[in-house]
Tab-separated table of C-alpha atoms and ligand atoms in Angstrom:
chain	number	residue	atom	x	y	z
A	1	MET	CA	-22.716	-47.688	32.908
A	2	LYS	CA	-19.115	-47.505	31.688
A	3	THR	CA	-18.622	-51.045	30.413
A	4	PHE	CA	-21.197	-53.674	29.326
A	5	LEU	CA	-19.905	-57.247	29.292
A	6	HIS	CA	-21.447	-59.169	32.207
A	7	ALA	CA	-25.047	-59.485	33.565
A	8	ALA	CA	-23.992	-57.646	36.679
A	9	ASP	CA	-23.163	-54.515	34.648
A	10	LEU	CA	-26.933	-54.164	34.091
A	11	GLY	CA	-27.838	-54.230	37.780
A	12	ASN	CA	-31.328	-55.297	38.814
A	13	PHE	CA	-33.077	-57.312	36.182
A	14	GLU	CA	-36.605	-56.193	37.127
A	15	THR	CA	-35.635	-52.553	36.782
A	16	ALA	CA	-33.947	-53.329	33.474
A	17	LEU	CA	-37.007	-55.250	32.104
A	18	ALA	CA	-39.310	-52.476	33.104
A	19	GLU	CA	-37.022	-49.991	31.269
A	20	ALA	CA	-37.027	-52.309	28.244
A	21	ALA	CA	-40.872	-52.323	28.304
A	22	ALA	CA	-41.003	-48.525	28.545
A	23	VAL	CA	-38.554	-48.226	25.605
A	24	LYS	CA	-40.510	-50.701	23.476
A	25	ASN	CA	-43.631	-48.678	24.074
A	26	ASP	CA	-41.982	-45.422	22.977
A	27	ARG	CA	-38.496	-45.985	21.527
A	28	TYR	CA	-37.812	-42.298	20.865
A	29	GLN	CA	-38.564	-40.935	24.309
A	30	PHE	CA	-34.852	-40.547	25.116
A	31	GLU	CA	-33.917	-39.023	21.801
A	32	HIS	CA	-32.373	-35.926	23.624
A	33	LEU	CA	-29.715	-37.999	25.372
A	34	GLY	CA	-27.556	-38.611	22.283
A	35	ARG	CA	-27.635	-35.061	20.847
A	36	HIS	CA	-24.286	-34.009	19.546
A	37	LYS	CA	-22.790	-37.351	20.695
A	38	THR	CA	-21.330	-40.180	18.541
A	39	ALA	CA	-21.358	-43.904	18.878
A	40	LEU	CA	-18.558	-45.843	17.090
A	41	LEU	CA	-19.380	-49.489	16.260
A	42	ILE	CA	-16.276	-51.498	15.456
A	43	PHE	CA	-16.627	-54.878	13.762
A	44	PHE	CA	-13.660	-57.345	13.614
A	45	ASN	CA	-16.189	-59.993	12.533
A	46	ASN	CA	-19.345	-60.313	10.427
A	47	SER	CA	-22.811	-59.320	11.724
A	48	LEU	CA	-26.307	-58.795	10.526
A	49	ARG	CA	-28.415	-58.296	13.599
A	50	THR	CA	-25.955	-56.544	15.903
A	51	ARG	CA	-24.863	-54.217	13.115
A	52	LEU	CA	-28.478	-53.183	12.206
A	53	SER	CA	-30.094	-53.273	15.691
A	54	THR	CA	-27.335	-51.317	17.442
A	55	GLN	CA	-27.338	-48.574	14.757
A	56	LYS	CA	-31.144	-48.361	15.063
A	57	ALA	CA	-30.863	-48.201	18.902
A	58	ALA	CA	-28.288	-45.400	18.621
A	59	ARG	CA	-30.507	-43.399	16.327
A	60	ASN	CA	-33.468	-43.981	18.675
A	61	LEU	CA	-31.359	-42.065	21.202
A	62	GLY	CA	-30.433	-39.296	18.848
A	63	LEU	CA	-26.857	-40.417	18.453
A	64	ASP	CA	-24.676	-40.099	15.407
A	65	VAL	CA	-23.299	-43.403	14.345
A	66	ILE	CA	-19.949	-44.419	12.741
A	67	VAL	CA	-19.569	-48.045	11.734
A	68	LEU	CA	-16.136	-49.392	11.053
A	69	ASP	CA	-15.508	-52.850	9.492
A	70	VAL	CA	-11.861	-53.305	10.455
A	71	ASN	CA	-11.284	-55.943	7.830
A	72	GLN	CA	-12.830	-53.951	4.936
A	73	GLY	CA	-11.023	-50.715	4.187
A	74	ALA	CA	-9.142	-50.074	7.524
A	75	TRP	CA	-5.462	-50.985	7.975
A	76	LYS	CA	-4.916	-54.488	9.259
A	77	LEU	CA	-4.351	-54.215	12.936
A	78	GLU	CA	-1.720	-55.875	15.157
A	79	THR	CA	-3.129	-56.738	18.555
A	80	GLU	CA	-0.044	-58.140	20.374
A	81	ARG	CA	2.580	-55.914	22.001
A	82	GLY	CA	6.231	-56.706	21.225
A	83	VAL	CA	5.618	-58.079	17.723
A	84	ILE	CA	8.085	-56.933	14.930
A	85	MET	CA	5.517	-55.575	12.537
A	86	ASP	CA	7.138	-56.760	9.291
A	87	GLY	CA	4.109	-58.774	8.101
A	88	ASP	CA	0.772	-57.702	6.552
A	89	LYS	CA	-0.383	-55.651	9.580
A	90	SER	CA	0.227	-51.854	9.116
A	91	GLU	CA	-1.113	-50.397	12.351
A	92	HIS	CA	-1.117	-51.417	16.029
A	93	LEU	CA	-4.180	-51.509	18.144
A	94	LEU	CA	-2.404	-49.300	20.724
A	95	GLU	CA	-2.376	-46.317	18.246
A	96	ALA	CA	-5.676	-47.272	16.578
A	97	ILE	CA	-7.700	-47.336	19.786
A	98	PRO	CA	-7.024	-43.736	21.073
A	99	VAL	CA	-7.317	-42.452	17.515
A	100	MET	CA	-10.756	-44.026	17.031
A	101	ALA	CA	-11.793	-42.923	20.538
A	102	SER	CA	-10.910	-39.296	19.583
A	103	TYR	CA	-13.877	-39.257	17.181
A	104	CYS	CA	-16.581	-40.608	19.469
A	105	ASP	CA	-18.174	-40.726	22.952
A	106	LEU	CA	-18.920	-44.393	23.301
A	107	ILE	CA	-17.654	-47.584	21.506
A	108	GLY	CA	-19.159	-50.931	20.710
A	109	VAL	CA	-16.795	-53.733	19.795
A	110	ARG	CA	-17.353	-57.056	18.039
A	111	THR	CA	-14.325	-59.250	18.391
A	112	PHE	CA	-14.851	-63.034	18.376
A	113	ALA	CA	-12.764	-65.579	20.197
A	114	GLY	CA	-9.747	-66.839	18.222
A	115	LEU	CA	-10.518	-70.348	19.682
A	116	THR	CA	-6.833	-71.311	19.750
A	117	ASP	CA	-5.570	-69.604	22.998
A	118	ARG	CA	-8.041	-70.131	25.804
A	119	GLU	CA	-6.211	-67.792	28.166
A	120	ALA	CA	-6.205	-64.911	25.626
A	121	ASP	CA	-9.856	-65.442	24.811
A	122	TYR	CA	-10.986	-65.713	28.462
A	123	SER	CA	-9.019	-62.594	29.482
A	124	GLU	CA	-10.956	-60.724	26.735
A	125	ASN	CA	-7.549	-59.445	25.519
A	126	ILE	CA	-8.866	-57.210	22.730
A	127	LEU	CA	-11.902	-55.737	24.592
A	128	THR	CA	-9.694	-55.096	27.611
A	129	GLN	CA	-7.384	-52.998	25.488
A	130	PHE	CA	-10.302	-50.966	24.329
A	131	ILE	CA	-11.449	-50.480	27.984
A	132	LYS	CA	-7.898	-49.553	29.039
A	133	TYR	CA	-6.685	-47.313	26.245
A	134	SER	CA	-9.850	-45.596	24.812
A	135	GLY	CA	-10.960	-43.627	27.916
A	136	LYS	CA	-14.524	-44.122	26.571
A	137	PRO	CA	-17.362	-46.406	27.691
A	138	ILE	CA	-17.113	-49.777	25.880
A	139	PHE	CA	-19.883	-52.297	25.330
A	140	SER	CA	-19.493	-55.696	23.869
A	141	MET	CA	-21.299	-56.533	20.642
A	142	GLU	CA	-20.083	-60.181	21.146
A	143	SER	CA	-16.535	-60.345	22.323
A	144	ALA	CA	-14.363	-63.385	23.010
A	145	THR	CA	-16.395	-64.865	25.832
A	146	ALA	CA	-19.783	-63.032	26.026
A	147	HIS	CA	-22.653	-61.624	24.015
A	148	PRO	CA	-24.565	-59.578	26.636
A	149	LEU	CA	-26.791	-57.598	24.163
A	150	GLN	CA	-28.084	-60.961	22.890
A	151	ALA	CA	-28.585	-62.281	26.405
A	152	PHE	CA	-30.516	-59.197	27.384
A	153	ALA	CA	-32.714	-59.487	24.298
A	154	ASP	CA	-33.341	-63.107	25.244
A	155	LEU	CA	-34.256	-62.225	28.749
A	156	ILE	CA	-36.733	-59.585	27.418
A	157	THR	CA	-38.205	-62.178	25.044
A	158	ILE	CA	-38.714	-64.728	27.829
A	159	GLU	CA	-40.281	-62.078	29.990
A	160	GLU	CA	-42.712	-61.184	27.147
A	161	TYR	CA	-43.734	-64.815	26.340
A	162	ARG	CA	-43.620	-66.654	29.647
A	163	GLU	CA	-46.866	-68.237	30.613
A	164	LYS	CA	-45.966	-68.930	34.244
A	165	ARG	CA	-44.045	-67.052	36.968
A	166	ARG	CA	-41.037	-69.406	36.823
A	167	PRO	CA	-40.678	-71.105	33.434
A	168	LYS	CA	-38.354	-74.019	32.737
A	169	VAL	CA	-35.651	-72.774	30.266
A	170	VAL	CA	-33.389	-75.372	28.582
A	171	LEU	CA	-30.252	-74.516	26.778
A	172	THR	CA	-29.295	-77.178	24.366
A	173	TRP	CA	-26.173	-77.739	22.403
A	174	ALA	CA	-26.760	-78.699	18.817
A	175	PRO	CA	-24.394	-79.722	16.046
A	176	HIS	CA	-22.711	-77.379	13.582
A	177	PRO	CA	-20.077	-77.880	10.826
A	178	ARG	CA	-17.685	-75.219	12.084
A	179	ALA	CA	-16.145	-74.487	15.479
A	180	LEU	CA	-18.169	-71.597	17.039
A	181	PRO	CA	-17.431	-69.320	20.066
A	182	GLN	CA	-18.870	-70.009	23.472
A	183	ALA	CA	-19.969	-66.337	23.929
A	184	VAL	CA	-23.702	-66.837	23.315
A	185	PRO	CA	-24.182	-69.872	25.609
A	186	ASN	CA	-21.894	-68.246	28.227
A	187	SER	CA	-23.909	-65.123	28.373
A	188	PHE	CA	-27.202	-66.954	28.193
A	189	ALA	CA	-26.184	-69.153	31.080
A	190	GLU	CA	-24.893	-66.222	33.106
A	191	TRP	CA	-28.137	-64.268	32.596
A	192	MET	CA	-30.554	-67.241	33.096
A	193	ARG	CA	-28.780	-68.118	36.399
A	194	ALA	CA	-29.662	-64.596	37.587
A	195	ALA	CA	-33.173	-64.670	36.191
A	196	GLU	CA	-36.428	-65.952	37.694
A	197	VAL	CA	-36.395	-69.266	35.686
A	198	ASP	CA	-35.515	-72.967	36.277
A	199	PHE	CA	-32.534	-73.281	34.110
A	200	VAL	CA	-31.129	-76.504	32.704
A	201	ILE	CA	-28.149	-76.962	30.296
A	202	THR	CA	-27.718	-80.016	28.114
A	203	HIS	CA	-24.772	-80.905	25.994
A	204	PRO	CA	-22.586	-83.912	25.074
A	205	GLU	CA	-19.759	-84.763	27.552
A	206	GLY	CA	-16.847	-82.370	27.222
A	207	TYR	CA	-18.789	-79.249	26.357
A	208	GLU	CA	-19.048	-77.974	30.000
A	209	LEU	CA	-19.210	-74.209	29.990
A	210	ASP	CA	-16.786	-72.097	31.989
A	211	PRO	CA	-17.730	-71.796	35.674
A	212	LEU	CA	-17.223	-67.997	35.322
A	213	PHE	CA	-20.622	-68.102	33.494
A	214	ALA	CA	-22.304	-71.383	34.381
A	215	ASP	CA	-21.155	-72.126	37.928
A	216	ASN	CA	-23.616	-74.416	39.749
A	217	ALA	CA	-25.968	-74.505	36.730
A	218	HIS	CA	-27.950	-77.742	36.474
A	219	VAL	CA	-26.311	-79.868	33.680
A	220	GLU	CA	-28.246	-82.898	32.254
A	221	HIS	CA	-26.313	-84.848	29.649
A	222	ASP	CA	-29.440	-86.720	28.503
A	223	GLN	CA	-30.929	-84.195	26.055
A	224	MET	CA	-34.456	-85.734	26.001
A	225	LYS	CA	-34.587	-85.846	29.816
A	226	ALA	CA	-33.440	-82.196	30.017
A	227	LEU	CA	-36.142	-81.072	27.588
A	228	GLU	CA	-38.999	-82.770	29.488
A	229	GLY	CA	-41.524	-80.126	30.486
A	230	ALA	CA	-39.481	-77.233	29.132
A	231	ASP	CA	-41.328	-73.981	28.526
A	232	PHE	CA	-38.484	-72.539	26.427
A	233	VAL	CA	-35.881	-74.380	24.334
A	234	TYR	CA	-32.822	-72.309	23.498
A	235	ALA	CA	-30.584	-74.046	20.971
A	236	LYS	CA	-26.961	-73.147	20.196
A	237	ASN	CA	-23.809	-74.739	19.027
A	238	TRP	CA	-20.540	-74.050	20.711
A	239	SER	CA	-17.093	-75.457	20.431
A	240	CYS	CA	-15.296	-77.147	23.314
A	241	PRO	CA	-14.677	-74.586	26.232
A	242	GLY	CA	-11.701	-76.640	27.433
A	243	VAL	CA	-12.816	-76.671	31.031
A	244	THR	CA	-12.300	-80.422	31.601
A	245	ASN	CA	-9.441	-80.753	29.058
A	246	SER	CA	-7.736	-77.463	27.988
A	247	GLU	CA	-6.124	-79.173	24.975
A	248	ASP	CA	-9.558	-79.522	23.396
A	249	TYR	CA	-10.239	-75.808	23.668
A	250	GLY	CA	-12.048	-74.578	20.496
A	251	LYS	CA	-12.384	-78.008	18.991
A	252	ILE	CA	-15.442	-79.845	17.643
A	253	LEU	CA	-15.917	-82.891	19.912
A	254	SER	CA	-19.237	-84.074	18.581
A	255	ARG	CA	-21.154	-84.045	15.341
A	256	ASP	CA	-24.040	-86.085	16.588
A	257	MET	CA	-27.039	-85.132	14.516
A	258	SER	CA	-29.463	-86.773	17.049
A	259	TRP	CA	-28.957	-83.416	18.956
A	260	THR	CA	-30.582	-81.418	16.176
A	261	VAL	CA	-33.832	-79.970	17.606
A	262	ASP	CA	-36.756	-81.445	15.723
A	263	GLU	CA	-40.435	-82.222	16.401
A	264	ASN	CA	-39.520	-85.324	18.387
A	265	HIS	CA	-37.502	-83.157	20.800
A	266	MET	CA	-40.233	-80.484	21.059
A	267	ALA	CA	-42.870	-83.265	21.751
A	268	VAL	CA	-41.533	-83.979	25.193
A	269	THR	CA	-41.565	-80.241	26.223
A	270	ASN	CA	-44.486	-78.283	27.696
A	271	ASN	CA	-45.377	-77.000	24.182
A	272	ALA	CA	-42.202	-74.989	24.450
A	273	TYR	CA	-41.261	-71.899	22.610
A	274	PHE	CA	-38.100	-72.313	20.462
A	275	MET	CA	-35.375	-69.720	20.614
A	276	HIS	CA	-32.065	-69.177	18.793
A	277	CYS	CA	-29.854	-66.037	18.504
A	278	LEU	CA	-29.553	-66.443	14.703
A	279	PRO	CA	-27.795	-66.842	12.312
A	280	VAL	CA	-28.966	-70.507	12.355
A	281	ARG	CA	-28.193	-73.496	10.098
A	282	ARG	CA	-31.404	-75.240	9.433
A	283	ASN	CA	-31.454	-79.062	9.825
A	284	MET	CA	-28.107	-78.873	11.679
A	285	ILE	CA	-29.284	-76.852	14.720
A	286	VAL	CA	-33.030	-77.062	14.230
A	287	SER	CA	-35.486	-78.545	11.731
A	288	ASP	CA	-37.365	-76.538	9.231
A	289	ASN	CA	-40.651	-77.490	10.898
A	290	VAL	CA	-39.589	-76.399	14.426
A	291	ILE	CA	-38.156	-72.993	13.345
A	292	GLU	CA	-41.178	-72.262	11.168
A	293	SER	CA	-43.717	-73.373	13.831
A	294	PRO	CA	-45.958	-70.880	15.658
A	295	ARG	CA	-43.907	-71.530	18.773
A	296	SER	CA	-40.680	-70.274	17.170
A	297	LEU	CA	-39.603	-66.966	18.669
A	298	VAL	CA	-36.479	-66.352	16.552
A	299	ILE	CA	-37.942	-63.295	14.846
A	300	PRO	CA	-39.303	-61.404	17.853
A	301	GLU	CA	-36.029	-62.418	19.691
A	302	ALA	CA	-34.025	-60.672	16.992
A	303	ALA	CA	-36.369	-57.672	17.062
A	304	ASN	CA	-35.703	-57.266	20.737
A	305	ARG	CA	-32.069	-56.661	19.975
A	306	GLU	CA	-33.055	-53.125	19.193
A	307	ILE	CA	-34.672	-52.859	22.584
A	308	SER	CA	-31.781	-54.309	24.547
A	309	ALA	CA	-29.333	-52.149	22.732
A	310	THR	CA	-31.451	-49.032	23.280
A	311	VAL	CA	-31.653	-49.638	27.063
A	312	VAL	CA	-27.850	-50.266	27.267
A	313	LEU	CA	-26.847	-47.194	25.165
A	314	LYS	CA	-29.318	-45.114	27.216
A	315	ARG	CA	-27.648	-46.264	30.424
A	316	ILE	CA	-24.216	-45.444	29.075
A	317	LEU	CA	-25.351	-41.988	27.878
A	318	GLU	CA	-26.819	-41.260	31.308
A	319	SER	CA	-23.405	-41.999	32.749
A	320	ILE	CA	-21.202	-39.686	30.556
B	1	AN0	C1	-21.541	-66.605	15.954
B	1	AN0	C2	-21.356	-67.334	17.252
B	1	AN0	O1	-21.788	-68.490	17.311
B	1	AN0	O2	-20.849	-66.837	18.213
B	1	AN0	C3	-22.410	-65.380	16.160
B	1	AN0	C4	-23.747	-65.592	16.744
B	1	AN0	C5	-24.520	-64.410	17.118
B	1	AN0	N1	-22.132	-67.436	14.929
B	1	AN0	C6	-21.557	-67.831	13.828
B	1	AN0	O3	-20.346	-67.445	13.616
B	1	AN0	C7	-22.241	-68.669	12.848
B	2	CP	N1	-27.411	-62.684	16.926
B	2	CP	C1	-26.425	-61.952	16.483
B	2	CP	O1	-25.665	-61.325	17.233
B	2	CP	O2	-26.478	-61.899	15.082
B	2	CP	P1	-25.307	-61.125	14.206
B	2	CP	O3	-24.093	-62.040	14.317
B	2	CP	O4	-25.900	-61.235	12.779
B	2	CP	O5	-25.003	-59.780	14.717
């Protein structure tokens, strides 16, 4: 594996899930693979889970790890070519990428969507430059449009907890005070469409996800109707993807608190498990009672980030 961005990069899900189960059973069994190799994890944005779980995964594989927080201690980076660099940015990504690549064997990048320029975000303009100019395998740790390490951990979690062969999985939009990227719901939709589940998306009008990720997915705008009989409820806020109206890209179109997942919502499900990638704002996205209930999977889901990252880094190490 040379890049990890889309579900297709992982290949067959059954094989990947079997590998995840094997890794979970003995997470150090591939420790030899990373010997004398270094993973560089570059963060343009904040992180708790991705930062910790990916470092842990790298160590499981015997890798050395370097973590760089670009905004804390490094030079401010210009990312656009042709700019006269007379502002506060001291270094260009076009020099920084090959320099950083010279110290490592594989690179993880966290670079959120700017949410102002749809075309720049959906072309993954920063991650693409890393792929082009580093000469090293690149994996997304949430880039502009996708969060595949999260989606893989979600898939592993659903596989572990499903009580029937083909569970009903509902992705529901929920309100949030700030405009958030579409990366998590994009990847979740992409992965669930390829998984053995009945997948339904529910959101207010105007929040349609990009067909690149959600093409032909079943969308039900009536949230309560969508949740009926659900086995898994996956809540997440996202800003307007600008599919129906590109001028609304990155905007907050709804603050409707009736979408907050509470006990009334869970009551119409098939005693569903509750999922969220975290960090989560309580009583905006989900009520205290639901996130604290025995059916809440948010902690095991986060723990599975170590497993998804171990499988992905293992696959990369096997290819270099
Ligand atoms: C980010 C997002 O919604 O993409 C990260 C989630 C893993 N969330 C926030 O910025 C709150
Ligand atoms: N779920 C997730 O990626 O969390 P962090 O933003 O804390 O890494």
